[in-house]
Every structure is written in C-alpha cells, then in structure tokens.
CSV table of C-alpha atoms in Angstrom, one decimal:
chain,number,residue,atom,x,y,z
A,1,MET,CA,-1.8,64.6,30.1
A,2,TYR,CA,-3.7,67.8,30.7
A,3,ASN,CA,-1.3,69.8,28.5
A,4,THR,CA,-1.5,67.2,25.7
A,5,SER,CA,-5.3,67.3,25.8
A,6,LYS,CA,-5.3,71.1,25.7
A,7,ARG,CA,-3.0,71.1,22.8
A,8,ASN,CA,-5.1,68.7,20.8
A,9,LEU,CA,-8.5,70.3,21.6
A,10,PRO,CA,-8.6,72.9,18.8
A,11,GLY,CA,-7.9,70.4,16.0
A,12,ILE,CA,-10.3,67.8,17.5
A,13,LEU,CA,-13.1,70.4,17.6
A,14,ILE,CA,-12.5,71.3,13.9
A,15,CYS,CA,-12.8,67.6,13.0
A,16,LEU,CA,-15.8,67.2,15.2
A,17,VAL,CA,-17.6,70.2,13.6
A,18,ILE,CA,-16.9,68.8,10.1
A,19,ALA,CA,-18.3,65.4,11.2
A,20,MET,CA,-21.5,67.0,12.6
A,21,SER,CA,-21.9,69.1,9.5
A,22,THR,CA,-21.6,65.9,7.3
A,23,SER,CA,-24.2,64.2,9.5
A,24,PHE,CA,-26.6,67.1,8.8
A,25,LEU,CA,-25.9,67.0,5.1
A,26,SER,CA,-26.3,63.2,4.8
A,27,GLU,CA,-29.5,63.1,6.9
A,28,ASN,CA,-31.2,66.1,5.1
A,29,TYR,CA,-29.9,65.9,1.5
A,30,GLY,CA,-28.9,62.2,1.2
A,31,GLY,CA,-25.5,60.9,0.1
A,32,PRO,CA,-22.6,59.2,2.0
A,33,GLN,CA,-21.5,60.9,5.1
A,34,LEU,CA,-17.9,59.7,4.8
A,35,LEU,CA,-17.5,61.2,1.3
A,36,TYR,CA,-18.9,64.6,2.6
A,37,ALA,CA,-16.4,64.4,5.4
A,38,LEU,CA,-13.5,63.9,3.0
A,39,LEU,CA,-14.6,66.7,0.6
A,40,LEU,CA,-15.1,69.2,3.4
A,41,GLY,CA,-11.8,68.3,4.9
A,42,LEU,CA,-10.0,68.7,1.6
A,43,SER,CA,-11.7,72.1,1.1
A,44,LEU,CA,-10.5,73.3,4.5
A,45,HIS,CA,-6.9,72.1,4.1
A,46,PHE,CA,-5.7,75.7,4.8
A,47,LEU,CA,-6.7,75.2,8.4
A,48,TYR,CA,-4.0,72.5,8.8
A,49,LEU,CA,-1.4,75.1,8.1
A,50,ASN,CA,-2.2,76.7,11.5
A,51,GLU,CA,0.2,75.2,14.1
A,52,ALA,CA,-2.5,75.6,16.8
A,53,VAL,CA,-4.8,73.0,15.2
A,54,LYS,CA,-2.2,70.6,13.7
A,55,PRO,CA,-1.7,68.4,16.8
A,56,GLY,CA,-5.4,67.8,17.2
A,57,ILE,CA,-5.9,67.0,13.5
A,58,ASP,CA,-3.0,64.6,13.6
A,59,PHE,CA,-4.5,63.0,16.7
A,60,CYS,CA,-7.8,62.4,14.9
A,61,ALA,CA,-6.1,61.1,11.8
A,62,LYS,CA,-4.1,58.5,13.8
A,63,THR,CA,-5.4,57.7,17.2
A,64,VAL,CA,-9.1,58.3,16.6
A,65,LEU,CA,-8.8,56.3,13.4
A,66,ARG,CA,-7.2,53.4,15.1
A,67,LEU,CA,-9.8,53.4,17.9
A,68,GLY,CA,-12.6,53.6,15.3
A,69,VAL,CA,-11.2,50.6,13.4
A,70,ALA,CA,-10.7,48.6,16.7
A,71,PHE,CA,-14.3,49.3,17.7
A,72,LEU,CA,-15.5,48.3,14.3
A,73,GLY,CA,-14.5,44.7,15.3
A,74,ILE,CA,-17.8,44.5,17.2
A,75,ARG,CA,-19.6,44.3,13.9
A,76,ILE,CA,-17.6,41.4,12.5
A,77,THR,CA,-17.8,37.9,13.7
A,78,PHE,CA,-15.7,34.8,12.9
A,79,ALA,CA,-18.6,33.7,10.6
A,80,ASP,CA,-18.0,36.8,8.6
A,81,ILE,CA,-14.3,36.1,8.3
A,82,SER,CA,-14.8,32.5,7.3
A,83,ALA,CA,-17.2,33.6,4.6
A,84,ILE,CA,-14.3,35.3,2.8
A,85,GLY,CA,-12.6,32.0,2.3
A,86,MET,CA,-9.1,30.6,2.2
A,87,ASN,CA,-8.7,31.6,-1.5
A,88,THR,CA,-9.1,35.3,-0.6
A,89,GLY,CA,-6.5,34.9,2.1
A,90,PHE,CA,-4.0,33.3,-0.3
A,91,MET,CA,-4.7,36.0,-2.9
A,92,VAL,CA,-4.0,38.8,-0.4
A,93,ILE,CA,-0.7,37.2,0.7
A,94,LEU,CA,0.4,36.8,-2.9
A,95,ALA,CA,-0.8,40.3,-3.9
A,96,VAL,CA,1.2,41.9,-1.0
A,97,ALA,CA,4.4,39.9,-1.7
A,98,SER,CA,4.2,40.6,-5.4
A,99,THR,CA,3.7,44.3,-4.9
A,100,VAL,CA,6.7,44.6,-2.6
A,101,CYS,CA,8.8,42.6,-5.1
A,102,LEU,CA,7.6,44.8,-7.9
A,103,GLY,CA,8.6,47.9,-6.0
A,104,PHE,CA,12.1,46.5,-5.5
A,105,LEU,CA,12.4,45.7,-9.3
A,106,LEU,CA,11.0,49.1,-10.3
A,107,ALA,CA,13.6,50.9,-8.2
A,108,LYS,CA,16.3,49.0,-10.0
A,109,PHE,CA,14.8,49.8,-13.4
A,110,LEU,CA,14.5,53.5,-12.5
A,111,LYS,CA,18.0,53.5,-11.1
A,112,LEU,CA,16.8,54.3,-7.6
A,113,SER,CA,17.9,52.9,-4.3
A,114,PRO,CA,16.5,49.5,-3.6
A,115,ASP,CA,15.4,50.9,-0.2
A,116,PHE,CA,13.0,53.3,-2.1
A,117,GLY,CA,11.4,50.3,-3.8
A,118,LEU,CA,10.9,48.4,-0.6
A,119,ILE,CA,9.3,51.5,1.1
A,120,ALA,CA,7.0,52.2,-1.8
A,121,GLY,CA,6.1,48.5,-2.3
A,122,GLY,CA,5.4,48.0,1.3
A,123,SER,CA,3.3,51.2,1.5
A,124,VAL,CA,1.1,50.2,-1.5
A,125,GLY,CA,1.0,46.5,-0.7
A,126,ILE,CA,0.1,46.7,3.0
A,127,CYS,CA,-1.3,49.8,4.6
A,128,GLY,CA,-0.2,53.1,3.1
A,129,ALA,CA,1.7,55.6,5.2
A,130,SER,CA,1.9,53.4,8.3
A,131,ALA,CA,3.7,50.6,6.3
A,132,ALA,CA,6.0,53.2,4.7
A,133,LEU,CA,7.1,54.4,8.1
A,134,ALA,CA,7.4,50.9,9.5
A,135,VAL,CA,9.6,49.6,6.6
A,136,ALA,CA,11.8,52.8,6.6
A,137,SER,CA,12.3,52.3,10.4
A,138,VAL,CA,14.2,49.0,9.8
A,139,LEU,CA,16.2,50.2,6.8
A,140,PRO,CA,19.6,52.0,7.1
A,141,LYS,CA,19.1,55.6,8.2
A,142,SER,CA,20.0,58.2,5.6
A,143,LYS,CA,18.7,61.6,4.6
A,144,GLU,CA,17.7,60.2,1.2
A,145,ASN,CA,15.6,57.5,2.8
A,146,GLU,CA,13.9,60.0,5.1
A,147,GLN,CA,13.0,62.3,2.3
A,148,PHE,CA,11.7,59.5,0.1
A,149,THR,CA,9.6,58.2,2.9
A,150,LEU,CA,7.9,61.6,3.3
A,151,LEU,CA,7.3,61.7,-0.5
A,152,VAL,CA,5.7,58.2,-0.3
A,153,VAL,CA,3.5,59.2,2.6
A,154,VAL,CA,2.2,62.2,0.6
A,155,GLY,CA,1.9,60.3,-2.7
A,156,VAL,CA,0.2,57.2,-1.3
A,157,THR,CA,-2.3,59.3,0.7
A,158,VAL,CA,-3.4,61.1,-2.5
A,159,LEU,CA,-3.6,57.9,-4.6
A,160,SER,CA,-5.5,56.2,-1.8
A,161,THR,CA,-8.0,59.1,-1.6
A,162,ILE,CA,-8.5,58.9,-5.4
A,163,ALA,CA,-9.0,55.2,-5.2
A,164,MET,CA,-11.5,55.6,-2.4
A,165,VAL,CA,-13.7,57.9,-4.5
A,166,THR,CA,-13.4,56.1,-7.9
A,167,TYR,CA,-13.3,52.3,-7.0
A,168,PRO,CA,-16.8,52.0,-5.6
A,169,PHE,CA,-18.4,53.7,-8.6
A,170,ALA,CA,-16.3,51.6,-11.1
A,171,LEU,CA,-17.4,48.5,-9.3
A,172,GLN,CA,-21.0,49.5,-9.5
A,173,MET,CA,-20.6,50.1,-13.2
A,174,LEU,CA,-19.2,46.6,-13.6
A,175,ASP,CA,-22.2,45.2,-11.7
A,176,ILE,CA,-19.9,43.6,-9.1
A,177,GLY,CA,-21.6,42.1,-6.0
A,178,ALA,CA,-21.2,43.3,-2.5
A,179,LEU,CA,-18.9,40.4,-1.3
A,180,SER,CA,-16.6,40.7,-4.4
A,181,ALA,CA,-16.6,44.5,-4.1
A,182,GLY,CA,-15.6,44.3,-0.5
A,183,ILE,CA,-12.7,41.9,-1.3
A,184,PHE,CA,-11.4,44.1,-4.1
A,185,ILE,CA,-11.6,47.3,-2.0
A,186,GLY,CA,-9.9,45.7,1.0
A,187,ALA,CA,-7.2,44.1,-1.1
A,188,THR,CA,-6.3,47.1,-3.2
A,189,ILE,CA,-6.8,50.5,-1.4
A,190,HIS,CA,-3.8,51.6,0.6
A,191,ASP,CA,-4.9,53.3,3.9
A,192,VAL,CA,-7.4,51.8,6.4
A,193,ALA,CA,-9.6,54.9,6.6
A,194,GLN,CA,-10.0,55.0,2.8
A,195,VAL,CA,-10.8,51.3,2.7
A,196,VAL,CA,-13.5,51.6,5.2
A,197,ALA,CA,-14.9,54.7,3.5
A,198,ALA,CA,-14.9,53.1,0.1
A,199,GLY,CA,-16.5,50.0,1.4
A,200,MET,CA,-19.3,52.0,3.1
A,201,LEU,CA,-19.8,54.0,-0.1
A,202,PHE,CA,-20.6,50.7,-1.9
A,203,GLY,CA,-22.7,49.4,1.0
A,204,PRO,CA,-22.6,48.1,4.6
A,205,GLU,CA,-21.9,44.5,3.6
A,206,ALA,CA,-19.1,45.5,1.3
A,207,GLY,CA,-17.7,47.8,4.1
A,208,ASP,CA,-17.5,45.0,6.6
A,209,VAL,CA,-15.9,42.6,4.1
A,210,ALA,CA,-13.4,45.3,3.0
A,211,THR,CA,-12.5,46.0,6.6
A,212,VAL,CA,-11.7,42.3,7.3
A,213,VAL,CA,-9.7,41.9,4.2
A,214,LYS,CA,-7.8,45.1,4.8
A,215,LEU,CA,-7.0,44.2,8.4
A,216,PHE,CA,-5.6,40.9,7.2
A,217,ARG,CA,-3.3,42.9,4.9
A,218,VAL,CA,-2.3,45.0,7.9
A,219,ALA,CA,-1.5,41.9,9.9
A,220,LEU,CA,1.0,41.0,7.1
A,221,LEU,CA,3.0,44.1,8.1
A,222,LEU,CA,4.8,42.0,10.8
A,223,PRO,CA,6.2,39.3,8.5
A,224,VAL,CA,7.0,41.7,5.7
A,225,VAL,CA,8.9,44.1,8.0
A,226,LEU,CA,10.8,41.1,9.6
A,227,VAL,CA,11.9,39.8,6.2
A,228,ILE,CA,13.0,43.2,5.1
A,229,SER,CA,14.8,43.7,8.4
A,230,ILE,CA,16.6,40.4,8.0
A,231,PHE,CA,17.7,40.8,4.4
A,232,PHE,CA,18.0,44.5,3.9
A,233,GLY,CA,17.8,46.2,7.3
A,234,ALA,CA,20.3,48.2,9.3
A,235,GLN,CA,20.7,45.2,11.7
A,236,LYS,CA,22.0,42.9,8.9
A,237,ALA,CA,25.6,43.8,9.5
A,238,THR,CA,25.4,42.8,13.1
A,239,ASN,CA,23.6,39.5,12.4
A,240,ASN,CA,20.7,40.7,14.4
A,241,LEU,CA,17.6,39.3,12.9
A,242,GLY,CA,15.5,42.2,13.9
A,243,TRP,CA,13.0,40.6,16.2
A,244,GLY,CA,12.4,44.0,17.7
A,245,SER,CA,10.3,44.6,14.7
A,246,LEU,CA,7.5,42.7,16.5
A,247,ARG,CA,6.6,46.0,18.2
A,248,LEU,CA,5.6,47.4,14.8
A,249,ILE,CA,2.4,45.3,14.6
A,250,PRO,CA,-0.5,47.8,15.1
A,251,THR,CA,-2.1,47.5,18.5
A,252,PHE,CA,-5.5,48.4,17.2
A,253,LEU,CA,-5.5,45.1,15.3
A,254,LEU,CA,-5.5,43.4,18.7
A,255,GLY,CA,-8.5,45.5,19.8
A,256,PHE,CA,-10.3,44.6,16.6
A,257,VAL,CA,-9.7,40.9,17.1
A,258,ALA,CA,-10.8,41.1,20.8
A,259,LEU,CA,-14.0,42.8,19.9
A,260,SER,CA,-14.6,40.3,17.1
A,261,ILE,CA,-14.3,37.5,19.6
A,262,VAL,CA,-16.8,39.3,21.9
A,263,ALA,CA,-19.2,39.7,19.0
A,264,SER,CA,-18.8,36.1,17.9
A,265,MET,CA,-19.5,34.9,21.5
A,266,GLN,CA,-22.6,37.1,21.6
A,267,ILE,CA,-22.0,38.0,25.3
A,268,LEU,CA,-23.0,41.7,25.0
A,269,PRO,CA,-26.6,43.0,24.8
A,270,THR,CA,-27.6,44.0,21.3
A,271,SER,CA,-28.1,47.6,22.3
A,272,ILE,CA,-24.5,47.9,23.6
A,273,THR,CA,-23.2,46.3,20.4
A,274,HIS,CA,-25.1,48.8,18.3
A,275,GLN,CA,-23.8,51.7,20.4
A,276,ILE,CA,-20.2,50.6,20.0
A,277,GLY,CA,-20.8,50.2,16.3
A,278,ALA,CA,-22.3,53.8,16.1
A,279,LEU,CA,-19.3,55.2,18.1
A,280,SER,CA,-17.0,53.4,15.7
A,281,ARG,CA,-18.7,55.1,12.7
A,282,TRP,CA,-18.5,58.6,14.3
A,283,MET,CA,-14.8,58.0,15.0
A,284,LEU,CA,-14.2,57.0,11.3
A,285,VAL,CA,-16.1,60.1,10.1
A,286,ILE,CA,-13.9,62.3,12.3
A,287,ALA,CA,-10.7,60.5,11.1
A,288,ILE,CA,-11.6,60.8,7.4
A,289,ALA,CA,-12.3,64.5,8.0
A,290,ALA,CA,-8.8,64.8,9.5
A,291,ALA,CA,-7.3,62.9,6.6
A,292,GLY,CA,-8.9,65.4,4.2
A,293,LEU,CA,-7.6,68.3,6.2
A,294,LYS,CA,-4.0,66.9,6.0
A,295,THR,CA,-4.0,66.2,2.3
A,296,ASN,CA,-2.6,68.8,-0.1
A,297,PHE,CA,-2.9,67.9,-3.8
A,298,GLN,CA,-0.3,70.6,-4.7
A,299,GLU,CA,2.4,68.6,-2.9
A,300,LEU,CA,2.0,65.7,-5.4
A,301,ALA,CA,3.6,67.9,-8.1
A,302,GLN,CA,6.7,68.2,-6.0
A,303,LEU,CA,7.4,64.4,-5.8
A,304,GLY,CA,9.2,64.2,-9.1
A,305,TRP,CA,8.2,61.8,-11.9
A,306,GLN,CA,10.1,58.7,-10.7
A,307,PRO,CA,8.4,58.2,-7.3
A,308,VAL,CA,5.0,59.1,-8.8
A,309,LEU,CA,5.5,56.5,-11.6
A,310,MET,CA,6.5,53.9,-9.1
A,311,LEU,CA,3.5,54.4,-6.9
A,312,VAL,CA,1.1,54.6,-9.8
A,313,VAL,CA,2.4,51.4,-11.4
A,314,GLU,CA,2.2,49.5,-8.1
A,315,THR,CA,-1.3,50.9,-7.4
A,316,LEU,CA,-2.5,49.7,-10.8
A,317,PHE,CA,-0.7,46.4,-10.4
A,318,ILE,CA,-2.4,45.5,-7.1
A,319,ALA,CA,-5.8,46.8,-8.5
A,320,ALA,CA,-5.4,44.5,-11.6
A,321,PHE,CA,-4.4,41.6,-9.3
A,322,GLY,CA,-7.6,42.1,-7.2
A,323,LEU,CA,-9.9,42.6,-10.2
A,324,ILE,CA,-8.7,39.4,-11.9
A,325,PHE,CA,-9.3,37.5,-8.7
A,326,ILE,CA,-12.9,38.7,-8.1
A,327,LEU,CA,-13.8,38.3,-11.8
A,328,TYR,CA,-12.4,34.8,-12.2
A,329,ALA,CA,-11.9,33.2,-8.8
A,330,THR,CA,-14.9,34.2,-6.7
C-alpha cells in the first residue's frame, strides 16, 4: 500500500496543481473551471510521457473520477430521477441498443471483424473507454482485437473531448432549456467525466440531469455485455452464458445510488451534504485534468480511416438520436 501510494504521488500532485490553478483562474477571471482543467491538461500532455508520473495520472483519471462521480450522488435525489421521466429512459435504452447494432453493421460494411463493430458500438453507446474494455474482455482474445480496442480507447476519448467542448455551446445557440440539454448531453457524450464537465458548462441543473442520464447508460453496460458474451463471446463454444460478466458493472454506480438514497432520505445535515458535493467537484476537476494530460491528438491520425469513420458515424448517430428526442419528445 505504501509503495503504491509513493508511486502515485508525483502524478497526483501534478493533477492537484492543475486543479488549484484552474480554481484561481475561474475565481479571478471567470469561466468554467472544468474547461480550464481540460485545456491545461491537454497543453501539458508531454508530462504524461514521463514514466514517473504516469501511475498517478492514471489513478486520477480512473479511481479519483469514479470516487468523484460516486460522491456526486449526494446532489441527486429520487425526485430528480423521476423528473427525467420514463420516456427518457426508453430513449436511452433504444439509443444504446441502436448504436451497438449500428457498429456491428458498419463493421460488416467496412469489411472489418464483427468484434470491432461491437467494441466500437459499445464504447460510443455506453461509456467510452470503459465499455470498450468491458466488451473486449468477453470477446475471443486475439492480437487484432487488442489492437483495435486500444485504437477505440484513443479515438473515443478524443471524440468525447470534442463533444464536451462543442455540445454545450451548440445547445445554447439552439436555445435549448437546461433539462433538455442535460438529457442530450447525458445520452450522447461517451465518457462520464466529459458528460459531467459538459453539463456543468451549460449549468448546474443541466449537469445534474446529464449525470443521472449518463449513469443510467452506464448501468446498461451489464445487460449489453451479457448479451454480447452469450451470442458472440469466447464462452459461446462451451455453452457458458457468461454470468461472470456481472463483475463488470462499475462499483462506483453502487456508491452513487447509495448516496442518492441518503440524499433522498435527508438524514445528513445540509453542511455535510454541501461538503461532500464540494469534494466531488474537486475530484472531478482533478480527473478531467488527468484526462487532458493523457490525451494526445496526434495519435488520432494513426488510427486509420476505417475505425475513425466508424466512431464518427456512431457519434453523429447517437447525437442525432438525442437531438430528435429533445426537440420533439420533451
């Protein structure tokens, strides 16, 4: 434990310094702190090339992010969730299923392995890099699958970052309300950190709604991975239905739900609730700084045109799906 903490410390300190710098910029010059954290992280990507800081940055991008999202549950009650409505829930389920199917069809059209389509579709439809890794873990192991998964992780991170910056401004130009904007952001952007950041860029209400919708998408990881495992997975030949995939459900989702229950019951003093919410925001700022540090735009050019086309088409598809819903069904 001590050695792990010592190894992570340099990278954590870099992310913390970026977070403190963005707090100073936001308080003194205005503007969104999360966007500052992303931009500073992107500009300092060269630091991630240093092996001494990589473990800590990875820790912030994964563990700190998950803790931040879990603690964010203290701000969201069951009343907030019910306000989204059943229609939104059905839309999200249909959007995820359609995007995964689209990935499968695109892979066939582009003469790629069906596994590639499932990995890309699951990544765009559910929760970015985490979904790509989860889906790949139940598919037959091959060098090609491993390489494509890495390509998807890079590509979906870049596309999610672009969406995080552009979607809030596009929604404001279209004069979309906070509730509808939150639904769109939560239903269309790939990674959790970028969803939270984009929602907060639009406003606190949109941020909360986007987080709830996004976590509902994350919860769909379980049934999607189980279905893929049953019909396409490595266990198919042995007639094993792959119930071991249950372990792939993110544990931070349970923490989010637990704190949402606590918030709904109103059993904690308001001051403690606010402190937990503030801690969550700091963790998310640190996590988005780490995500920026890890992102290298130059790597996108190395993906090849077919995976890029697949990811872009799926991203535009799910965005169009969400836009049609908020314009005509909310």
